[in-house]
CSV table of C-alpha atoms in Angstrom, one decimal:
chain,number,residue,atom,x,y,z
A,1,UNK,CA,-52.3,-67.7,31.0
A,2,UNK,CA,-54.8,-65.2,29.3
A,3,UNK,CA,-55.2,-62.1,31.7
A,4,UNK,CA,-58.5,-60.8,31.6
A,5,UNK,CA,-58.0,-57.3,30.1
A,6,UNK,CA,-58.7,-55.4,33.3
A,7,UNK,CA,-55.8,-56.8,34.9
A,8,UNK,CA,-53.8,-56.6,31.7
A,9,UNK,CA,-50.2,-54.7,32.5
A,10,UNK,CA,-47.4,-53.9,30.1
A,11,UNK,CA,-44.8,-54.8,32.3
A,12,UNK,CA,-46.1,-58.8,33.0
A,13,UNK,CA,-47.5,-58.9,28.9
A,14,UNK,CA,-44.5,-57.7,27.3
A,15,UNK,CA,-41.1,-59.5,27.1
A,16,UNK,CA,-38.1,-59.4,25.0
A,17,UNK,CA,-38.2,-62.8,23.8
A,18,UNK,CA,-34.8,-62.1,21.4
A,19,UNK,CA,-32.9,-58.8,20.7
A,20,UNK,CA,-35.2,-56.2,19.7
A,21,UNK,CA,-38.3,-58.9,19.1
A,22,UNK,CA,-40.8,-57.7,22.1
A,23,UNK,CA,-43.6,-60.4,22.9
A,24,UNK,CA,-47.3,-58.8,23.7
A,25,UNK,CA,-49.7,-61.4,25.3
A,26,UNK,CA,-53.2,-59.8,24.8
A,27,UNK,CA,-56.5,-60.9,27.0
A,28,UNK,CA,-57.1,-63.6,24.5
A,29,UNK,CA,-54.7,-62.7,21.3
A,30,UNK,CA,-51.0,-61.7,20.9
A,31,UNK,CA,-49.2,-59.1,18.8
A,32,UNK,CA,-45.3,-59.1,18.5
A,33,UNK,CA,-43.2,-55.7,18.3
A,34,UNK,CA,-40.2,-55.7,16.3
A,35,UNK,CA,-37.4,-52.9,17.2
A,36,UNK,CA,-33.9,-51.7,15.1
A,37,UNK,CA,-32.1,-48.9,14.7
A,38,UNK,CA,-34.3,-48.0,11.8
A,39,UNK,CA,-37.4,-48.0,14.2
A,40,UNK,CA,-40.4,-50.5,15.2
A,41,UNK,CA,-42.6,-52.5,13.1
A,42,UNK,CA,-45.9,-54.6,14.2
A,43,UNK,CA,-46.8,-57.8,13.4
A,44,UNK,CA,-51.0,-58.6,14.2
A,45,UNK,CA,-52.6,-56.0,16.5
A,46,UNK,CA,-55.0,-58.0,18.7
A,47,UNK,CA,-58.7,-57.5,19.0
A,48,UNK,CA,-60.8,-54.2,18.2
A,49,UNK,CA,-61.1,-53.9,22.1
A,50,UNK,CA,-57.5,-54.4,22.4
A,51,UNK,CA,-56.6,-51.2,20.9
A,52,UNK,CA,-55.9,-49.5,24.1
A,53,UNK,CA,-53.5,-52.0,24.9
A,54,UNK,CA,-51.7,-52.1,21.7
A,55,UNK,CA,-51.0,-48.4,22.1
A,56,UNK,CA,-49.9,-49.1,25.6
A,57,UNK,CA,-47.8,-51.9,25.4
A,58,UNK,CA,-46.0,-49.6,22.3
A,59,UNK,CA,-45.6,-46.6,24.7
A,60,UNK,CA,-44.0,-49.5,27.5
A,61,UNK,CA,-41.3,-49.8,24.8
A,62,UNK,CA,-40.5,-45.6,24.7
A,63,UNK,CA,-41.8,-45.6,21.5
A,64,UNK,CA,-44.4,-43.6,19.6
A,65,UNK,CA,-47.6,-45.3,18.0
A,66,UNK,CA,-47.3,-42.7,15.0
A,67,UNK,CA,-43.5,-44.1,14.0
A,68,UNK,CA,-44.4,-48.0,13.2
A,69,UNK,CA,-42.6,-48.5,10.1
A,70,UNK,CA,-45.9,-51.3,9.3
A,71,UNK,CA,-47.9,-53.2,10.7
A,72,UNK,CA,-47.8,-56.8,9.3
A,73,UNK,CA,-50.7,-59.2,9.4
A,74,UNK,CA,-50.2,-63.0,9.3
A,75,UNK,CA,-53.7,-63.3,8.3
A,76,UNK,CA,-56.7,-61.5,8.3
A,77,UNK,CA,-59.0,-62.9,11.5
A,78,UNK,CA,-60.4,-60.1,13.5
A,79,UNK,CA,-58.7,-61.2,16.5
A,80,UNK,CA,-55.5,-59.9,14.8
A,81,UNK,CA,-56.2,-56.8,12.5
A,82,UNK,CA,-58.3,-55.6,15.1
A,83,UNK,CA,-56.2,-52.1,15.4
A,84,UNK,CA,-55.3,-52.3,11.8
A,85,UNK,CA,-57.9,-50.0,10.8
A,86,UNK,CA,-56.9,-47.2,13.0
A,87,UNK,CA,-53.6,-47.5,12.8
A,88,UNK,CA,-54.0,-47.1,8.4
A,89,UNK,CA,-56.3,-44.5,9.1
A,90,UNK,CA,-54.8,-42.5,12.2
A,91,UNK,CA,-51.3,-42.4,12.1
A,92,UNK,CA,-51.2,-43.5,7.7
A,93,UNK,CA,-49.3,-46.7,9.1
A,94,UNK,CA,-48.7,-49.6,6.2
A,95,UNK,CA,-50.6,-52.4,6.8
A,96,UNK,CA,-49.4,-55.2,4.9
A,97,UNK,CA,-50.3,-59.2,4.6
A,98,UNK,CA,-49.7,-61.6,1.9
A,99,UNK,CA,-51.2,-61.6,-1.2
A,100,UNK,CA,-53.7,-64.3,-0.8
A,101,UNK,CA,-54.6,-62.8,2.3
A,102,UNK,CA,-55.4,-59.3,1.0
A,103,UNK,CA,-59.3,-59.3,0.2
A,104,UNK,CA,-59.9,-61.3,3.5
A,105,UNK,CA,-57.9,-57.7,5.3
A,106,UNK,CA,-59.3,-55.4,3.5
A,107,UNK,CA,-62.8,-56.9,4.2
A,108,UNK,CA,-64.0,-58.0,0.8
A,109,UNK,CA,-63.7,-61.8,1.7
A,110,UNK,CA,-64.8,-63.5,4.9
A,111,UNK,CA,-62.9,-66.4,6.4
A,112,UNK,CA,-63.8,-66.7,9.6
A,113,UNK,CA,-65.4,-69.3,12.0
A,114,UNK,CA,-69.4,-68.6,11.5
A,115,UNK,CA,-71.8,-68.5,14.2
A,116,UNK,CA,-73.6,-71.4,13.6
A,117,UNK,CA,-70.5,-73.5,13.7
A,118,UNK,CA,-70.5,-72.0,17.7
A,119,UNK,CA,-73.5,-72.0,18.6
A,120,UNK,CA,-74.2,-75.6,18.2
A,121,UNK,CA,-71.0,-76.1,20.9
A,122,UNK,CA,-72.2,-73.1,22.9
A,123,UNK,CA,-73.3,-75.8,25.7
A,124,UNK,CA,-69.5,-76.4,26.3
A,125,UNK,CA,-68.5,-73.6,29.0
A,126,UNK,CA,-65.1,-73.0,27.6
A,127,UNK,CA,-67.5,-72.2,24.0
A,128,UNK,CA,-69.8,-70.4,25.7
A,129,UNK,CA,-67.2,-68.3,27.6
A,130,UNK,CA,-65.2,-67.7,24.4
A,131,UNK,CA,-68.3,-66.3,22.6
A,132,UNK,CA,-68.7,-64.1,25.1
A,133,UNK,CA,-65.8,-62.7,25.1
A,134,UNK,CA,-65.1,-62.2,21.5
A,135,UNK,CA,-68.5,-60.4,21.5
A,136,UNK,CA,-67.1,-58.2,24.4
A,137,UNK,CA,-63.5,-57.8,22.5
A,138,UNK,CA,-65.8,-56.1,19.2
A,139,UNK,CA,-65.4,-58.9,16.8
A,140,UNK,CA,-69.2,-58.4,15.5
A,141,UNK,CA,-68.3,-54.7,15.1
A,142,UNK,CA,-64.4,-54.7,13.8
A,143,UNK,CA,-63.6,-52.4,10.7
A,144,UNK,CA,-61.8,-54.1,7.5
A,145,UNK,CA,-57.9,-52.4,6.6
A,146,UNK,CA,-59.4,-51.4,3.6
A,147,UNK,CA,-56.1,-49.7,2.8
A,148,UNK,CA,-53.8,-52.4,3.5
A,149,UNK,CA,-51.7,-53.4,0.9
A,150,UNK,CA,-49.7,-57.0,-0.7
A,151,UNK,CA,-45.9,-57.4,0.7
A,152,UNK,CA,-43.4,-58.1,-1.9
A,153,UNK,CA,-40.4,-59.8,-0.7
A,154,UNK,CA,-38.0,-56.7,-1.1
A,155,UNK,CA,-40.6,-54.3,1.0
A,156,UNK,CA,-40.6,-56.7,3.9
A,157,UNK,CA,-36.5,-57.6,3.8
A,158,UNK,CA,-36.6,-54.0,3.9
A,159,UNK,CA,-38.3,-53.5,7.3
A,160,UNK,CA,-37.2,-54.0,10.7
A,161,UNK,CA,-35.9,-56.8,11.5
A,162,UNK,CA,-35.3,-57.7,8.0
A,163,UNK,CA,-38.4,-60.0,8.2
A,164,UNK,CA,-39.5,-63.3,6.0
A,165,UNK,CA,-43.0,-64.5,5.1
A,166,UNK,CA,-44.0,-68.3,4.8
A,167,UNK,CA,-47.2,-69.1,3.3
A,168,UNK,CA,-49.1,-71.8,5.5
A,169,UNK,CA,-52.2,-72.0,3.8
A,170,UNK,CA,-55.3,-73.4,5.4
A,171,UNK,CA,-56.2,-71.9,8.3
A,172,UNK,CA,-56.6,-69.2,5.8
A,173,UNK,CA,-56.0,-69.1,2.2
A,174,UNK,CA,-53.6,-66.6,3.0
A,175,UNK,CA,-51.9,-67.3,6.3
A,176,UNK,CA,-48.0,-67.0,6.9
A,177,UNK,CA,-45.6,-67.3,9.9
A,178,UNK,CA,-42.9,-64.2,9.6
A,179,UNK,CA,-39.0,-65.7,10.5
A,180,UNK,CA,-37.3,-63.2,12.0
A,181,UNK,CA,-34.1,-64.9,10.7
A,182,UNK,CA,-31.2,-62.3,12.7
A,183,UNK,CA,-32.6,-63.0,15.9
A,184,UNK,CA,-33.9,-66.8,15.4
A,185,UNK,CA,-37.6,-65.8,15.9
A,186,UNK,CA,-40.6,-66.5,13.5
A,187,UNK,CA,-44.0,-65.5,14.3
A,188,UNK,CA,-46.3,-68.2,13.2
A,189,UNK,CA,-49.8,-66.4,13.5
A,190,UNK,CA,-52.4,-69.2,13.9
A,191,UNK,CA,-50.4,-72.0,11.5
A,192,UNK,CA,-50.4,-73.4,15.3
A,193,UNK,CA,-50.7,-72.0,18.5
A,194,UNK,CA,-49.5,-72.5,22.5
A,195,UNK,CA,-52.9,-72.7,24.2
A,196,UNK,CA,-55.9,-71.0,23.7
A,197,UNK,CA,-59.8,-71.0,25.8
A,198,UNK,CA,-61.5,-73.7,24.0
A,199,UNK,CA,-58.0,-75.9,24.6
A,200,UNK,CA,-57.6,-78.0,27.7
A,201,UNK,CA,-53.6,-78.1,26.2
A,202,UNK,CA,-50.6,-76.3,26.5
A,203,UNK,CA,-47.8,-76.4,24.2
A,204,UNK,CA,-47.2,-77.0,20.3
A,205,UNK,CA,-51.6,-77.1,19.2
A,206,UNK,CA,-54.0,-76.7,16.1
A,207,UNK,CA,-56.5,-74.4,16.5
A,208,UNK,CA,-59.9,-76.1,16.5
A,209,UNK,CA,-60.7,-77.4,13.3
A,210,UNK,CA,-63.7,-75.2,13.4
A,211,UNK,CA,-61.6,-72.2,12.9
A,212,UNK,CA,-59.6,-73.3,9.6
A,213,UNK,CA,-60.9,-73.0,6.2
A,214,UNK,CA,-59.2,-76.1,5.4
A,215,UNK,CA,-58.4,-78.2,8.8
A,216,UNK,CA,-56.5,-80.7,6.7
A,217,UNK,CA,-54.6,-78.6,4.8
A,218,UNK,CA,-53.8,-75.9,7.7
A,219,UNK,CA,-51.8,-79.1,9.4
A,220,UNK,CA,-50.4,-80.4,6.3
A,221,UNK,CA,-49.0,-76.7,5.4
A,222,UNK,CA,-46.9,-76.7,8.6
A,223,UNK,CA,-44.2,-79.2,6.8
A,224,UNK,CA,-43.5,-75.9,4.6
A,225,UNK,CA,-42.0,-74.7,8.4
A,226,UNK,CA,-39.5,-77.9,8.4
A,227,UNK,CA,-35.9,-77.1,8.1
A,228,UNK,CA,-36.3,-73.5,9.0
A,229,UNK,CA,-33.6,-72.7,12.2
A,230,UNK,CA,-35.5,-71.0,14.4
A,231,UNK,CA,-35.8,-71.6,18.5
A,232,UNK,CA,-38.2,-68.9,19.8
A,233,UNK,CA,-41.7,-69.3,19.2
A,234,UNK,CA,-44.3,-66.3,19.0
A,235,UNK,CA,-47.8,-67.7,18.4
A,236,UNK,CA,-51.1,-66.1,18.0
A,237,UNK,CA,-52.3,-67.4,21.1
A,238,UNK,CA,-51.3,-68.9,23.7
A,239,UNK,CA,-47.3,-67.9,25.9
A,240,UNK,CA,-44.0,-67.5,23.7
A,241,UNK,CA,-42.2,-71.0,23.2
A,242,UNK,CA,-38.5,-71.3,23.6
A,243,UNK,CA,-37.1,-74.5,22.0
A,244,UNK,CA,-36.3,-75.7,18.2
A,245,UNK,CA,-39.1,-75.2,15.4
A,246,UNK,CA,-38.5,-78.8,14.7
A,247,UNK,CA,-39.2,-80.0,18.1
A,248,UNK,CA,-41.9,-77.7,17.9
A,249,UNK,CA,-43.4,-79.5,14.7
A,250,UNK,CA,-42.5,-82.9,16.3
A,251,UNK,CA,-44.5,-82.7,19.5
A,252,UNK,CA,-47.5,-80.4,17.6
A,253,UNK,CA,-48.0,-83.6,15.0
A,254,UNK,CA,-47.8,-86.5,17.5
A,255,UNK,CA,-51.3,-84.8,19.1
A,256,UNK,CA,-52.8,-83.5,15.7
């Protein structure tokens, strides 16, 4: 379900999917908030128009937006750095994404689906009513994290939650999932997804292929998640899954 953001309530978006890893479903995009007893961290921060909720759904938690410890990004679409900008510039927060990712953040590369790619679909209803609310959300208007900065491996083990990055390249050059190893969690971005508006689906899902840089690649990259023991599952879009990674993989590839 994607509650439309008037109706959007902390206490029905946010759950505790494992100890300390807090689950935000957004109006159309999620962000995750990870809490330890050295304080909170972020990982994605919705769209531009979700920023209200963002703080809110922080505040749900008794915590303060000023103390995030970072804000991770898993890659650098504007439907998850959307607060990223603010939160660098208003409370000096890190943002941080991988490497590859880091000109596509800080707004010097683009990789995003192009308007001509949905406007020739925009006679679809689910299209049409996607564009429209992306427009609505401030995608056409969203400010780069010019300040973010490249993770290394020691500054992320260092955060809360002790947190992991996995390069899955192809929906962006730079896109990861983040394992949350202690409490058997990753965050997989967009590598794949739950459900989303342009889907008829629900479970284990690629994005349209219209959103990937690299459609092929962005499916093949998801073997580099084989092996890893995780068994909650926090995508970009679409509710939280609780079951194996593996079986996760499994059903996603037997519809891809």
């Amino acid at each position: 379900m994607h509650p439309r953001s008037n109706e959007w309530h902390p206490w029905s978006a946010v759950s505790e999917q494992a100890p300390g890893v807090f689950f935000v479903q957004g109006p159309a995009s999620n962000w995750i908030v990870v809490r330890d007893e050295s304080g909170y961290m972020l990982i994605d921060s919705g769209y531009p128009s979700d920023r209200a909720l963002v703080l809110e759904s922080i505040r749900h938690l008794c915590l303060r937006p000023a103390d995030a410890r970072a804000l991770l990004i898993t890659h650098g679409h504007v439907d998850h750095t959307g607060s990223a900008a603010y939160f660098s510039s208003t409370f000096g927060t890190p943002v941080l994404c991988a490497p590859e990712e880091l000109a596509h953040v800080q707004g010097k590369e683009k990789h995003q689906v192009t308007f001509g790619q949905v406007i020739v679909r925009a006679w679809r209803p689910r299209v049409l009513r996607w564009m429209i609310h992306v427009i609505k959300a401030g995608s056409l208007t969203a400010k780069p994290a010019t300040q973010a900065q490249a993770w290394s491996t020691e500054k992320l083990l260092g955060l809360p939650g002790h947190p992991e990055a996995i390069l899955i390249p192809g929906h962006t050059p730079g896109s990861v999932s983040i394992l949350l190893p202690q409490a058997g969690a990753i965050a997989v971005g967009d590598s794949f997804v739950s459900g989303h508006p342009l889907s008829r689906k629900t479970g284990p899902q690629m994005l349209h292929r219209m959103y990937h840089t690299d459609p092929a690649a962005a499916l093949a990259a998801t073997h580099r998640l084989d092996g890893i023991n995780a068994a909650v599952i926090l995508p970009g879009h679409g509710p939280a899954l609780r079951m194996p990674l593996a079986e996760a993989l499994a059903a996603l590839r037997s519809r891809s």
